[in-house]
Amino acid sequence: MLTEAAELEHGIMCCYLFAAFSMKRGVDEGITEEQLKSVRRWRRTILQISIEEMLHMCLACNLLTAVGGAPHLRRPNLPVSPKAYPPSFKLELAPFCRETLENFIFIERPEDPDSGTGSPFPQSPKLSDIFSSAREYQSQGRLYHGIEDGLQYLSQKYGEDGLFLGPHNAQIAGAYFNLPGLNPVIDLSSAEAALQGIIVQGEGGRGFSKDSHHGRFIAIQDEYEQVLKDDPAFVPARPVIWNPYSMLPSDVDIDSEVNLIEDPLSIDISNLFDGCYEILIQVLGRLFAHAEETEDQLKQLSDITEGLMVDVIGPLGDALTLLPAGPSHSGQTAGPSFRFSRDVNTPPHGDAARALFVERFKELSAYCGFLETSGSIATVLTRVRRSLAQYADQLSSSSRAD
């Protein structure tokens, strides 16, 4: 269940990031100054919630490490199969709109059945009982309460020392990332604190909380409806295609609602984004699986992880939503797919991992230079190319110093 929790948080984070990237950034995109203020405020909120989803994923990985498991950073490509999670979870890459926001509110809904947030999607029959321990939950809160119950049971059965046997120093804590609440799990008390923190921050616990993810999405929805009341023609997002891919992933069904990007430059930028996203996850995975690294090396990896998110993933994600999707999608734009290839895994050895990262950063930086672009996308690629080259130099320098 912890593995499923980490996977679910990762997928939800990507859905939120995609929606944020799709949102308009200026009045030249057909909105007024007042509407732009609202869109910017909503975008900031969604990006902050995305960061908190990353915190939840990290806490789930810490919990896995604490009980002797392996951190889990893989996930299915989006949109996920209806069989991947309980049918109430609809994870797909969708631009910001009423339907998307309604889905976000449903994903983050509280456990309270009287909260007034029934499913807007048709429900499938229950999965087989053989999967009940991992699948029979209708909300994130129920999943985490199930994990909490399981840890309490196992703690009574084996004792806390017999349950929390993973190395404490192998976990990720606030010393590496500025994520309040990212604390190591060392016993049942700290495990319960981590789980309750996820529940309260996400859905607000048992009932409505305006500060939870659910409450903040409700606030956006209320403001959105008011803007639409004043201007029924208001559109807050760019015309981004749903579930865009430069190529169909092997784990996504050909009959699913995937849209293939056809414009040559957009395909190149999409591939670059996916390559940068993959190495971001690999670097983050090395932080979770570290064993040989010094404190300075771990801090370097965490700095590179943050740099990738701010200076590479963010600019490329925004840029893709301005590029044409291709002839079959007239008037529509591309978007980031967060695509995983099947061979993306965390390198298990420190020295080899750093060598692999250096090589990959150099390849991706060179790829930026090969692309023939102009205007704003050229500016973005220059920034990305320099950042990637800088990460390669930093890792090379630290390896030589060793």
mmCIF file of C-alpha atoms in Angstrom:
data_model
loop_
_atom_site.group_PDB
_atom_site.id
_atom_site.type_symbol
_atom_site.label_atom_id
_atom_site.label_comp_id
_atom_site.label_asym_id
_atom_site.label_seq_id
_atom_site.Cartn_x
_atom_site.Cartn_y
_atom_site.Cartn_z
ATOM 1 C CA MET A 1 0.000 0.000 0.000
ATOM 2 C CA LEU A 2 2.905 2.372 0.656
ATOM 3 C CA THR A 3 4.217 1.683 -2.840
ATOM 4 C CA GLU A 4 0.799 2.457 -4.266
ATOM 5 C CA ALA A 5 0.603 5.648 -2.203
ATOM 6 C CA ALA A 6 3.965 6.905 -3.518
ATOM 7 C CA GLU A 7 2.929 6.054 -7.068
ATOM 8 C CA LEU A 8 -0.446 7.746 -6.715
ATOM 9 C CA GLU A 9 1.042 10.958 -5.282
ATOM 10 C CA HIS A 10 3.553 11.065 -8.149
ATOM 11 C CA GLY A 11 0.832 10.745 -10.777
ATOM 12 C CA ILE A 12 -1.389 13.342 -9.123
ATOM 13 C CA MET A 13 1.551 15.767 -8.956
ATOM 14 C CA CYS A 14 2.062 15.455 -12.727
ATOM 15 C CA CYS A 15 -1.643 16.095 -13.373
ATOM 16 C CA TYR A 16 -1.515 19.284 -11.312
ATOM 17 C CA LEU A 17 1.696 20.486 -12.975
ATOM 18 C CA PHE A 18 0.212 19.920 -16.430
ATOM 19 C CA ALA A 19 -2.846 22.008 -15.564
ATOM 20 C CA ALA A 20 -0.638 24.799 -14.194
ATOM 21 C CA PHE A 21 1.566 24.806 -17.313
ATOM 22 C CA SER A 22 -1.547 25.124 -19.505
ATOM 23 C CA MET A 23 -2.775 28.350 -17.903
ATOM 24 C CA LYS A 24 -2.534 31.658 -19.753
ATOM 25 C CA ARG A 25 0.238 34.046 -18.785
ATOM 26 C CA GLY A 26 -0.687 37.415 -20.360
ATOM 27 C CA VAL A 27 -3.492 39.661 -21.607
ATOM 28 C CA ASP A 28 -2.281 39.034 -25.164
ATOM 29 C CA GLU A 29 -3.850 35.566 -24.802
ATOM 30 C CA GLY A 30 -7.405 36.892 -24.777
ATOM 31 C CA ILE A 31 -8.086 37.724 -21.124
ATOM 32 C CA THR A 32 -8.387 41.012 -19.250
ATOM 33 C CA GLU A 33 -5.977 42.376 -16.636
ATOM 34 C CA GLU A 34 -8.428 41.490 -13.871
ATOM 35 C CA GLN A 35 -8.908 37.970 -15.212
ATOM 36 C CA LEU A 36 -5.131 37.576 -15.522
ATOM 37 C CA LYS A 37 -4.755 38.381 -11.819
ATOM 38 C CA SER A 38 -7.177 35.564 -11.004
ATOM 39 C CA VAL A 39 -5.463 33.094 -13.349
ATOM 40 C CA ARG A 40 -2.048 33.916 -11.885
ATOM 41 C CA ARG A 41 -3.371 33.426 -8.359
ATOM 42 C CA TRP A 42 -4.927 30.065 -9.265
ATOM 43 C CA ARG A 43 -1.724 28.983 -10.990
ATOM 44 C CA ARG A 44 0.376 29.823 -7.929
ATOM 45 C CA THR A 45 -1.995 27.805 -5.757
ATOM 46 C CA ILE A 46 -1.884 24.771 -8.053
ATOM 47 C CA LEU A 47 1.920 24.900 -8.255
ATOM 48 C CA GLN A 48 2.139 25.071 -4.460
ATOM 49 C CA ILE A 49 -0.195 22.083 -4.169
ATOM 50 C CA SER A 50 2.031 20.246 -6.680
ATOM 51 C CA ILE A 51 5.033 20.855 -4.423
ATOM 52 C CA GLU A 52 3.059 19.465 -1.487
ATOM 53 C CA GLU A 53 2.199 16.378 -3.550
ATOM 54 C CA MET A 54 5.938 15.915 -4.007
ATOM 55 C CA LEU A 55 6.281 16.146 -0.219
ATOM 56 C CA HIS A 56 3.664 13.402 0.162
ATOM 57 C CA MET A 57 5.504 11.206 -2.347
ATOM 58 C CA CYS A 58 8.755 11.768 -0.436
ATOM 59 C CA LEU A 59 7.109 10.900 2.880
ATOM 60 C CA ALA A 60 5.703 7.693 1.391
ATOM 61 C CA CYS A 61 9.228 6.810 0.218
ATOM 62 C CA ASN A 62 10.613 7.565 3.690
ATOM 63 C CA LEU A 63 7.989 5.258 5.173
ATOM 64 C CA LEU A 64 8.982 2.524 2.727
ATOM 65 C CA THR A 65 12.641 2.910 3.689
ATOM 66 C CA ALA A 66 11.758 2.937 7.396
ATOM 67 C CA VAL A 67 10.139 -0.507 7.210
ATOM 68 C CA GLY A 68 12.961 -1.976 5.132
ATOM 69 C CA GLY A 69 11.437 -1.436 1.706
ATOM 70 C CA ALA A 70 12.762 0.350 -1.373
ATOM 71 C CA PRO A 71 11.744 3.908 -2.309
ATOM 72 C CA HIS A 72 9.270 3.846 -5.201
ATOM 73 C CA LEU A 73 9.449 6.634 -7.795
ATOM 74 C CA ARG A 74 8.044 4.834 -10.829
ATOM 75 C CA ARG A 75 4.417 5.139 -11.902
ATOM 76 C CA PRO A 76 2.239 4.295 -14.907
ATOM 77 C CA ASN A 77 2.253 6.741 -17.793
ATOM 78 C CA LEU A 78 -0.809 8.956 -18.012
ATOM 79 C CA PRO A 79 -3.696 8.516 -18.572
ATOM 80 C CA VAL A 80 -3.630 5.537 -16.248
ATOM 81 C CA SER A 81 -5.536 2.366 -16.946
ATOM 82 C CA PRO A 82 -8.839 2.067 -15.041
ATOM 83 C CA LYS A 83 -7.285 -1.047 -13.470
ATOM 84 C CA ALA A 84 -4.246 0.787 -12.062
ATOM 85 C CA TYR A 85 -6.114 2.255 -9.083
ATOM 86 C CA PRO A 86 -9.651 2.109 -7.727
ATOM 87 C CA PRO A 87 -12.006 3.394 -10.434
ATOM 88 C CA SER A 88 -12.728 6.594 -8.504
ATOM 89 C CA PHE A 89 -9.261 7.943 -9.417
ATOM 90 C CA LYS A 90 -9.133 9.468 -12.892
ATOM 91 C CA LEU A 91 -5.547 10.513 -13.617
ATOM 92 C CA GLU A 92 -4.868 12.149 -16.972
ATOM 93 C CA LEU A 93 -3.029 15.137 -18.422
ATOM 94 C CA ALA A 94 -5.727 17.746 -18.909
ATOM 95 C CA PRO A 95 -5.561 21.529 -19.372
ATOM 96 C CA PHE A 96 -7.122 23.715 -16.700
ATOM 97 C CA CYS A 97 -10.894 23.904 -17.180
ATOM 98 C CA ARG A 98 -14.113 23.255 -15.264
ATOM 99 C CA GLU A 99 -13.962 19.485 -15.776
ATOM 100 C CA THR A 100 -10.308 19.292 -14.752
ATOM 101 C CA LEU A 101 -10.908 21.338 -11.617
ATOM 102 C CA GLU A 102 -13.917 19.188 -10.723
ATOM 103 C CA ASN A 103 -11.704 16.096 -11.010
ATOM 104 C CA PHE A 104 -9.039 17.661 -8.754
ATOM 105 C CA ILE A 105 -11.672 18.433 -6.131
ATOM 106 C CA PHE A 106 -12.887 14.848 -6.303
ATOM 107 C CA ILE A 107 -9.357 13.406 -6.027
ATOM 108 C CA GLU A 108 -8.767 15.433 -2.849
ATOM 109 C CA ARG A 109 -12.227 14.919 -1.350
ATOM 110 C CA PRO A 110 -12.544 14.311 2.419
ATOM 111 C CA GLU A 111 -13.645 10.972 3.799
ATOM 112 C CA ASP A 112 -16.830 12.472 5.210
ATOM 113 C CA PRO A 113 -19.677 11.132 3.044
ATOM 114 C CA ASP A 114 -21.709 14.258 3.863
ATOM 115 C CA SER A 115 -19.121 16.582 2.297
ATOM 116 C CA GLY A 116 -21.223 16.874 -0.830
ATOM 117 C CA THR A 117 -18.542 15.728 -3.265
ATOM 118 C CA GLY A 118 -19.978 12.626 -4.876
ATOM 119 C CA SER A 119 -18.200 11.097 -7.831
ATOM 120 C CA PRO A 120 -18.762 12.926 -11.126
ATOM 121 C CA PHE A 121 -17.626 9.806 -12.977
ATOM 122 C CA PRO A 122 -19.323 6.428 -13.490
ATOM 123 C CA GLN A 123 -18.294 3.794 -10.962
ATOM 124 C CA SER A 124 -16.998 0.387 -12.036
ATOM 125 C CA PRO A 125 -17.691 -2.833 -10.148
ATOM 126 C CA LYS A 126 -15.467 -3.700 -7.208
ATOM 127 C CA LEU A 127 -12.171 -5.346 -8.009
ATOM 128 C CA SER A 128 -11.557 -8.908 -6.916
ATOM 129 C CA ASP A 129 -11.160 -9.466 -3.198
ATOM 130 C CA ILE A 130 -7.672 -10.773 -3.850
ATOM 131 C CA PHE A 131 -6.636 -7.127 -4.250
ATOM 132 C CA SER A 132 -8.781 -5.772 -1.417
ATOM 133 C CA SER A 133 -5.889 -4.967 0.914
ATOM 134 C CA ALA A 134 -4.389 -2.627 -1.657
ATOM 135 C CA ARG A 135 -7.363 -1.512 -3.729
ATOM 136 C CA GLU A 136 -10.528 -1.094 -1.700
ATOM 137 C CA TYR A 137 -10.221 2.567 -0.825
ATOM 138 C CA GLN A 138 -12.375 5.320 -2.227
ATOM 139 C CA SER A 139 -10.248 8.293 -1.188
ATOM 140 C CA GLN A 140 -6.637 9.087 -0.426
ATOM 141 C CA GLY A 141 -7.568 9.477 3.226
ATOM 142 C CA ARG A 142 -8.883 5.916 3.387
ATOM 143 C CA LEU A 143 -5.706 4.642 1.763
ATOM 144 C CA TYR A 144 -3.546 6.369 4.365
ATOM 145 C CA HIS A 145 -5.775 5.304 7.253
ATOM 146 C CA GLY A 146 -5.413 1.738 5.960
ATOM 147 C CA ILE A 147 -1.635 2.138 5.973
ATOM 148 C CA GLU A 148 -1.790 3.534 9.500
ATOM 149 C CA ASP A 149 -3.893 0.586 10.687
ATOM 150 C CA GLY A 150 -1.437 -1.819 9.070
ATOM 151 C CA LEU A 151 1.574 -0.210 10.740
ATOM 152 C CA GLN A 152 -0.157 -0.304 14.134
ATOM 153 C CA TYR A 153 -0.970 -3.996 13.680
ATOM 154 C CA LEU A 154 2.561 -4.892 12.559
ATOM 155 C CA SER A 155 4.057 -2.838 15.371
ATOM 156 C CA GLN A 156 2.052 -4.849 17.896
ATOM 157 C CA LYS A 157 2.976 -8.108 16.167
ATOM 158 C CA TYR A 158 6.727 -7.534 15.724
ATOM 159 C CA GLY A 159 7.480 -4.616 18.030
ATOM 160 C CA GLU A 160 8.642 -1.231 16.763
ATOM 161 C CA ASP A 161 12.270 -2.346 16.513
ATOM 162 C CA GLY A 162 11.215 -5.303 14.403
ATOM 163 C CA LEU A 163 9.090 -3.146 12.101
ATOM 164 C CA PHE A 164 11.103 0.051 11.660
ATOM 165 C CA LEU A 165 14.368 -1.640 10.791
ATOM 166 C CA GLY A 166 15.420 0.491 7.820
ATOM 167 C CA PRO A 167 18.437 2.816 8.188
ATOM 168 C CA HIS A 168 17.333 6.247 9.414
ATOM 169 C CA ASN A 169 20.133 8.049 7.593
ATOM 170 C CA ALA A 170 18.985 6.648 4.246
ATOM 171 C CA GLN A 171 15.853 8.793 4.323
ATOM 172 C CA ILE A 172 15.378 12.297 2.903
ATOM 173 C CA ALA A 173 14.780 15.096 5.390
ATOM 174 C CA GLY A 174 14.354 18.864 5.400
ATOM 175 C CA ALA A 175 18.118 19.338 5.358
ATOM 176 C CA TYR A 176 18.027 18.537 1.640
ATOM 177 C CA PHE A 177 14.762 20.173 0.553
ATOM 178 C CA ASN A 178 12.825 23.148 1.838
ATOM 179 C CA LEU A 179 9.689 21.079 2.385
ATOM 180 C CA PRO A 180 8.140 21.657 5.824
ATOM 181 C CA GLY A 181 7.077 18.325 7.273
ATOM 182 C CA LEU A 182 9.707 16.262 5.456
ATOM 183 C CA ASN A 183 10.987 14.399 8.503
ATOM 184 C CA PRO A 184 12.595 10.954 8.866
ATOM 185 C CA VAL A 185 10.418 8.091 10.086
ATOM 186 C CA ILE A 186 12.024 6.208 12.967
ATOM 187 C CA ASP A 187 9.119 4.720 14.936
ATOM 188 C CA LEU A 188 5.337 4.378 15.041
ATOM 189 C CA SER A 189 4.837 7.887 16.397
ATOM 190 C CA SER A 190 6.789 9.561 13.583
ATOM 191 C CA ALA A 191 5.097 7.293 11.023
ATOM 192 C CA GLU A 192 1.643 8.298 12.272
ATOM 193 C CA ALA A 193 2.670 11.969 12.243
ATOM 194 C CA ALA A 194 3.758 11.662 8.604
ATOM 195 C CA LEU A 195 0.512 9.943 7.590
ATOM 196 C CA GLN A 196 -1.697 12.414 9.441
ATOM 197 C CA GLY A 197 0.226 15.299 7.891
ATOM 198 C CA ILE A 198 -0.510 13.946 4.417
ATOM 199 C CA ILE A 199 -4.208 13.455 5.197
ATOM 200 C CA VAL A 200 -4.729 16.878 6.763
ATOM 201 C CA GLN A 201 -2.798 18.745 4.078
ATOM 202 C CA GLY A 202 -4.535 16.914 1.248
ATOM 203 C CA GLU A 203 -8.188 16.481 2.110
ATOM 204 C CA GLY A 204 -8.311 18.228 5.475
ATOM 205 C CA GLY A 205 -9.009 15.155 7.578
ATOM 206 C CA ARG A 206 -12.569 14.142 8.358
ATOM 207 C CA GLY A 207 -14.450 17.169 7.055
ATOM 208 C CA PHE A 208 -13.894 20.392 5.158
ATOM 209 C CA SER A 209 -10.797 22.557 5.663
ATOM 210 C CA LYS A 210 -10.215 25.699 3.595
ATOM 211 C CA ASP A 211 -6.427 25.285 3.930
ATOM 212 C CA SER A 212 -6.341 21.720 2.571
ATOM 213 C CA HIS A 213 -5.808 20.894 -1.094
ATOM 214 C CA HIS A 214 -9.511 20.140 -1.324
ATOM 215 C CA GLY A 215 -10.419 23.475 0.273
ATOM 216 C CA ARG A 216 -8.066 25.454 -1.949
ATOM 217 C CA PHE A 217 -9.454 23.817 -5.093
ATOM 218 C CA ILE A 218 -12.988 24.621 -3.901
ATOM 219 C CA ALA A 219 -11.934 28.275 -3.468
ATOM 220 C CA ILE A 220 -10.560 28.337 -7.026
ATOM 221 C CA GLN A 221 -13.802 26.802 -8.286
ATOM 222 C CA ASP A 222 -15.894 29.480 -6.546
ATOM 223 C CA GLU A 223 -13.783 32.277 -8.042
ATOM 224 C CA TYR A 224 -13.801 30.601 -11.459
ATOM 225 C CA GLU A 225 -17.592 30.399 -11.494
ATOM 226 C CA GLN A 226 -17.848 34.078 -10.546
ATOM 227 C CA VAL A 227 -15.533 35.117 -13.394
ATOM 228 C CA LEU A 228 -17.588 32.989 -15.813
ATOM 229 C CA LYS A 229 -20.764 34.632 -14.537
ATOM 230 C CA ASP A 230 -19.313 38.038 -15.381
ATOM 231 C CA ASP A 231 -17.840 36.859 -18.708
ATOM 232 C CA PRO A 232 -19.240 33.574 -20.111
ATOM 233 C CA ALA A 233 -16.575 33.648 -22.859
ATOM 234 C CA PHE A 234 -13.710 33.530 -20.333
ATOM 235 C CA VAL A 235 -11.147 30.780 -21.051
ATOM 236 C CA PRO A 236 -8.281 30.582 -18.508
ATOM 237 C CA ALA A 237 -6.105 28.032 -20.322
ATOM 238 C CA ARG A 238 -4.303 27.744 -23.610
ATOM 239 C CA PRO A 239 -5.803 25.364 -26.219
ATOM 240 C CA VAL A 240 -3.629 22.474 -25.042
ATOM 241 C CA ILE A 241 -4.444 18.964 -26.249
ATOM 242 C CA TRP A 242 -5.267 16.332 -23.623
ATOM 243 C CA ASN A 243 -2.712 13.597 -22.888
ATOM 244 C CA PRO A 244 -0.105 14.732 -25.445
ATOM 245 C CA TYR A 245 2.735 12.417 -26.474
ATOM 246 C CA SER A 246 5.491 12.496 -29.060
ATOM 247 C CA MET A 247 5.205 8.692 -29.165
ATOM 248 C CA LEU A 248 2.780 6.226 -27.599
ATOM 249 C CA PRO A 249 4.193 4.766 -24.349
ATOM 250 C CA SER A 250 4.266 0.976 -24.151
ATOM 251 C CA ASP A 251 2.022 0.912 -21.067
ATOM 252 C CA VAL A 252 -0.709 3.182 -22.461
ATOM 253 C CA ASP A 253 -3.496 1.455 -24.364
ATOM 254 C CA ILE A 254 -3.758 2.461 -28.019
ATOM 255 C CA ASP A 255 -7.499 2.999 -27.554
ATOM 256 C CA SER A 256 -7.018 5.429 -24.654
ATOM 257 C CA GLU A 257 -7.538 9.165 -25.038
ATOM 258 C CA VAL A 258 -3.969 9.955 -26.134
ATOM 259 C CA ASN A 259 -3.155 12.677 -28.660
ATOM 260 C CA LEU A 260 0.067 12.349 -30.633
ATOM 261 C CA ILE A 261 2.034 15.543 -31.283
ATOM 262 C CA GLU A 262 2.828 15.939 -34.997
ATOM 263 C CA ASP A 263 4.693 19.245 -35.342
ATOM 264 C CA PRO A 264 8.445 18.429 -35.757
ATOM 265 C CA LEU A 265 9.788 21.100 -33.391
ATOM 266 C CA SER A 266 7.119 20.332 -30.792
ATOM 267 C CA ILE A 267 8.100 16.649 -30.959
ATOM 268 C CA ASP A 268 11.746 17.573 -30.360
ATOM 269 C CA ILE A 269 10.905 19.780 -27.368
ATOM 270 C CA SER A 270 8.572 17.091 -26.000
ATOM 271 C CA ASN A 271 11.362 14.506 -26.217
ATOM 272 C CA LEU A 272 13.742 16.933 -24.503
ATOM 273 C CA PHE A 273 11.223 17.507 -21.707
ATOM 274 C CA ASP A 274 10.765 13.765 -21.197
ATOM 275 C CA GLY A 275 14.517 13.183 -21.107
ATOM 276 C CA CYS A 276 14.978 15.928 -18.518
ATOM 277 C CA TYR A 277 12.045 14.637 -16.474
ATOM 278 C CA GLU A 278 13.506 11.121 -16.451
ATOM 279 C CA ILE A 279 16.896 12.242 -15.186
ATOM 280 C CA LEU A 280 15.176 14.422 -12.581
ATOM 281 C CA ILE A 281 13.492 11.292 -11.220
ATOM 282 C CA GLN A 282 16.773 9.354 -11.390
ATOM 283 C CA VAL A 283 18.648 12.028 -9.430
ATOM 284 C CA LEU A 284 15.825 12.176 -6.881
ATOM 285 C CA GLY A 285 15.862 8.383 -6.699
ATOM 286 C CA ARG A 286 19.584 8.424 -5.948
ATOM 287 C CA LEU A 287 18.895 10.757 -3.037
ATOM 288 C CA PHE A 288 16.440 8.217 -1.625
ATOM 289 C CA ALA A 289 18.669 5.218 -2.289
ATOM 290 C CA HIS A 290 21.953 6.766 -1.195
ATOM 291 C CA ALA A 291 24.490 4.680 0.681
ATOM 292 C CA GLU A 292 27.938 5.784 -0.451
ATOM 293 C CA GLU A 293 27.503 9.553 -0.875
ATOM 294 C CA THR A 294 28.961 12.128 1.504
ATOM 295 C CA GLU A 295 26.804 14.909 2.943
ATOM 296 C CA ASP A 296 28.293 17.335 0.400
ATOM 297 C CA GLN A 297 27.421 14.991 -2.457
ATOM 298 C CA LEU A 298 23.857 14.575 -1.192
ATOM 299 C CA LYS A 299 23.441 18.339 -0.921
ATOM 300 C CA GLN A 300 24.750 18.660 -4.460
ATOM 301 C CA LEU A 301 22.175 16.138 -5.719
ATOM 302 C CA SER A 302 19.368 17.955 -3.900
ATOM 303 C CA ASP A 303 20.489 21.302 -5.363
ATOM 304 C CA ILE A 304 20.528 19.788 -8.855
ATOM 305 C CA THR A 305 17.055 18.317 -8.275
ATOM 306 C CA GLU A 306 15.673 21.737 -7.338
ATOM 307 C CA GLY A 307 17.520 23.357 -10.245
ATOM 308 C CA LEU A 308 16.026 20.880 -12.698
ATOM 309 C CA MET A 309 12.517 21.678 -11.492
ATOM 310 C CA VAL A 310 12.951 25.470 -11.634
ATOM 311 C CA ASP A 311 15.332 26.025 -14.565
ATOM 312 C CA VAL A 312 14.490 23.096 -16.843
ATOM 313 C CA ILE A 313 11.138 21.374 -16.247
ATOM 314 C CA GLY A 314 9.198 24.589 -15.565
ATOM 315 C CA PRO A 315 10.421 26.574 -18.606
ATOM 316 C CA LEU A 316 10.098 23.609 -20.981
ATOM 317 C CA GLY A 317 6.626 22.733 -19.674
ATOM 318 C CA ASP A 318 5.428 26.297 -20.219
ATOM 319 C CA ALA A 319 7.066 26.498 -23.665
ATOM 320 C CA LEU A 320 5.382 23.317 -24.891
ATOM 321 C CA THR A 321 1.928 24.776 -24.256
ATOM 322 C CA LEU A 322 2.725 27.559 -26.748
ATOM 323 C CA LEU A 323 3.966 25.275 -29.538
ATOM 324 C CA PRO A 324 1.609 23.864 -32.202
ATOM 325 C CA ALA A 325 0.396 20.305 -31.725
ATOM 326 C CA GLY A 326 0.298 19.605 -35.461
ATOM 327 C CA PRO A 327 -2.059 19.390 -38.471
ATOM 328 C CA SER A 328 -4.505 16.960 -36.855
ATOM 329 C CA HIS A 329 -5.001 19.380 -33.957
ATOM 330 C CA SER A 330 -5.709 22.644 -35.762
ATOM 331 C CA GLY A 331 -5.466 25.676 -33.486
ATOM 332 C CA GLN A 332 -4.305 23.585 -30.531
ATOM 333 C CA THR A 333 -0.973 23.421 -28.758
ATOM 334 C CA ALA A 334 1.256 20.691 -27.380
ATOM 335 C CA GLY A 335 2.044 20.033 -23.728
ATOM 336 C CA PRO A 336 4.397 18.011 -21.485
ATOM 337 C CA SER A 337 3.747 14.278 -21.242
ATOM 338 C CA PHE A 338 5.982 13.335 -18.259
ATOM 339 C CA ARG A 339 6.702 10.139 -20.181
ATOM 340 C CA PHE A 340 8.602 7.274 -18.558
ATOM 341 C CA SER A 341 10.508 4.805 -20.708
ATOM 342 C CA ARG A 342 10.621 1.238 -19.394
ATOM 343 C CA ASP A 343 14.374 1.288 -18.686
ATOM 344 C CA VAL A 344 14.370 4.252 -16.306
ATOM 345 C CA ASN A 345 15.586 3.052 -12.924
ATOM 346 C CA THR A 346 17.616 4.530 -10.104
ATOM 347 C CA PRO A 347 21.335 3.738 -10.579
ATOM 348 C CA PRO A 348 22.277 1.588 -7.551
ATOM 349 C CA HIS A 349 25.917 2.649 -7.109
ATOM 350 C CA GLY A 350 27.072 6.161 -6.243
ATOM 351 C CA ASP A 351 30.132 6.538 -8.487
ATOM 352 C CA ALA A 352 28.435 4.918 -11.462
ATOM 353 C CA ALA A 353 25.331 7.062 -10.900
ATOM 354 C CA ARG A 354 27.312 10.300 -10.981
ATOM 355 C CA ALA A 355 29.105 9.203 -14.159
ATOM 356 C CA LEU A 356 25.765 8.332 -15.776
ATOM 357 C CA PHE A 357 24.270 11.678 -14.729
ATOM 358 C CA VAL A 358 27.228 13.617 -16.167
ATOM 359 C CA GLU A 359 26.926 11.779 -19.483
ATOM 360 C CA ARG A 360 23.170 12.298 -19.671
ATOM 361 C CA PHE A 361 23.310 15.988 -18.758
ATOM 362 C CA LYS A 362 25.904 16.542 -21.490
ATOM 363 C CA GLU A 363 23.754 14.682 -24.039
ATOM 364 C CA LEU A 364 20.645 16.687 -23.181
ATOM 365 C CA SER A 365 22.570 19.968 -23.229
ATOM 366 C CA ALA A 366 24.000 19.148 -26.658
ATOM 367 C CA TYR A 367 20.505 18.207 -27.890
ATOM 368 C CA CYS A 368 19.335 21.737 -27.042
ATOM 369 C CA GLY A 369 22.093 23.135 -29.247
ATOM 370 C CA PHE A 370 21.109 20.953 -32.212
ATOM 371 C CA LEU A 371 17.557 22.319 -32.353
ATOM 372 C CA GLU A 372 16.990 25.159 -34.804
ATOM 373 C CA THR A 373 14.722 27.664 -33.087
ATOM 374 C CA SER A 374 14.061 31.373 -32.816
ATOM 375 C CA GLY A 375 12.180 33.803 -30.599
ATOM 376 C CA SER A 376 11.018 32.879 -27.105
ATOM 377 C CA ILE A 377 11.643 29.140 -27.491
ATOM 378 C CA ALA A 378 15.279 29.868 -28.403
ATOM 379 C CA THR A 379 15.621 31.857 -25.165
ATOM 380 C CA VAL A 380 14.172 28.959 -23.178
ATOM 381 C CA LEU A 381 16.494 26.438 -24.822
ATOM 382 C CA THR A 382 19.537 28.609 -24.114
ATOM 383 C CA ARG A 383 18.603 28.701 -20.425
ATOM 384 C CA VAL A 384 17.976 24.956 -20.340
ATOM 385 C CA ARG A 385 21.193 24.135 -22.227
ATOM 386 C CA ARG A 386 23.307 26.208 -19.850
ATOM 387 C CA SER A 387 21.637 24.720 -16.776
ATOM 388 C CA LEU A 388 22.181 21.145 -17.956
ATOM 389 C CA ALA A 389 25.819 21.851 -18.812
ATOM 390 C CA GLN A 390 26.279 23.416 -15.376
ATOM 391 C CA TYR A 391 24.944 20.293 -13.628
ATOM 392 C CA ALA A 392 27.373 18.136 -15.626
ATOM 393 C CA ASP A 393 30.290 20.393 -14.667
ATOM 394 C CA GLN A 394 29.300 20.368 -10.987
ATOM 395 C CA LEU A 395 29.150 16.582 -10.835
ATOM 396 C CA SER A 396 32.384 16.203 -12.808
ATOM 397 C CA SER A 397 34.204 18.613 -10.490
ATOM 398 C CA SER A 398 33.036 16.832 -7.347
ATOM 399 C CA SER A 399 34.054 13.446 -8.785
ATOM 400 C CA ARG A 400 37.548 14.736 -9.567
ATOM 401 C CA ALA A 401 37.823 16.211 -6.062
ATOM 402 C CA ASP A 402 37.085 12.776 -4.595
#
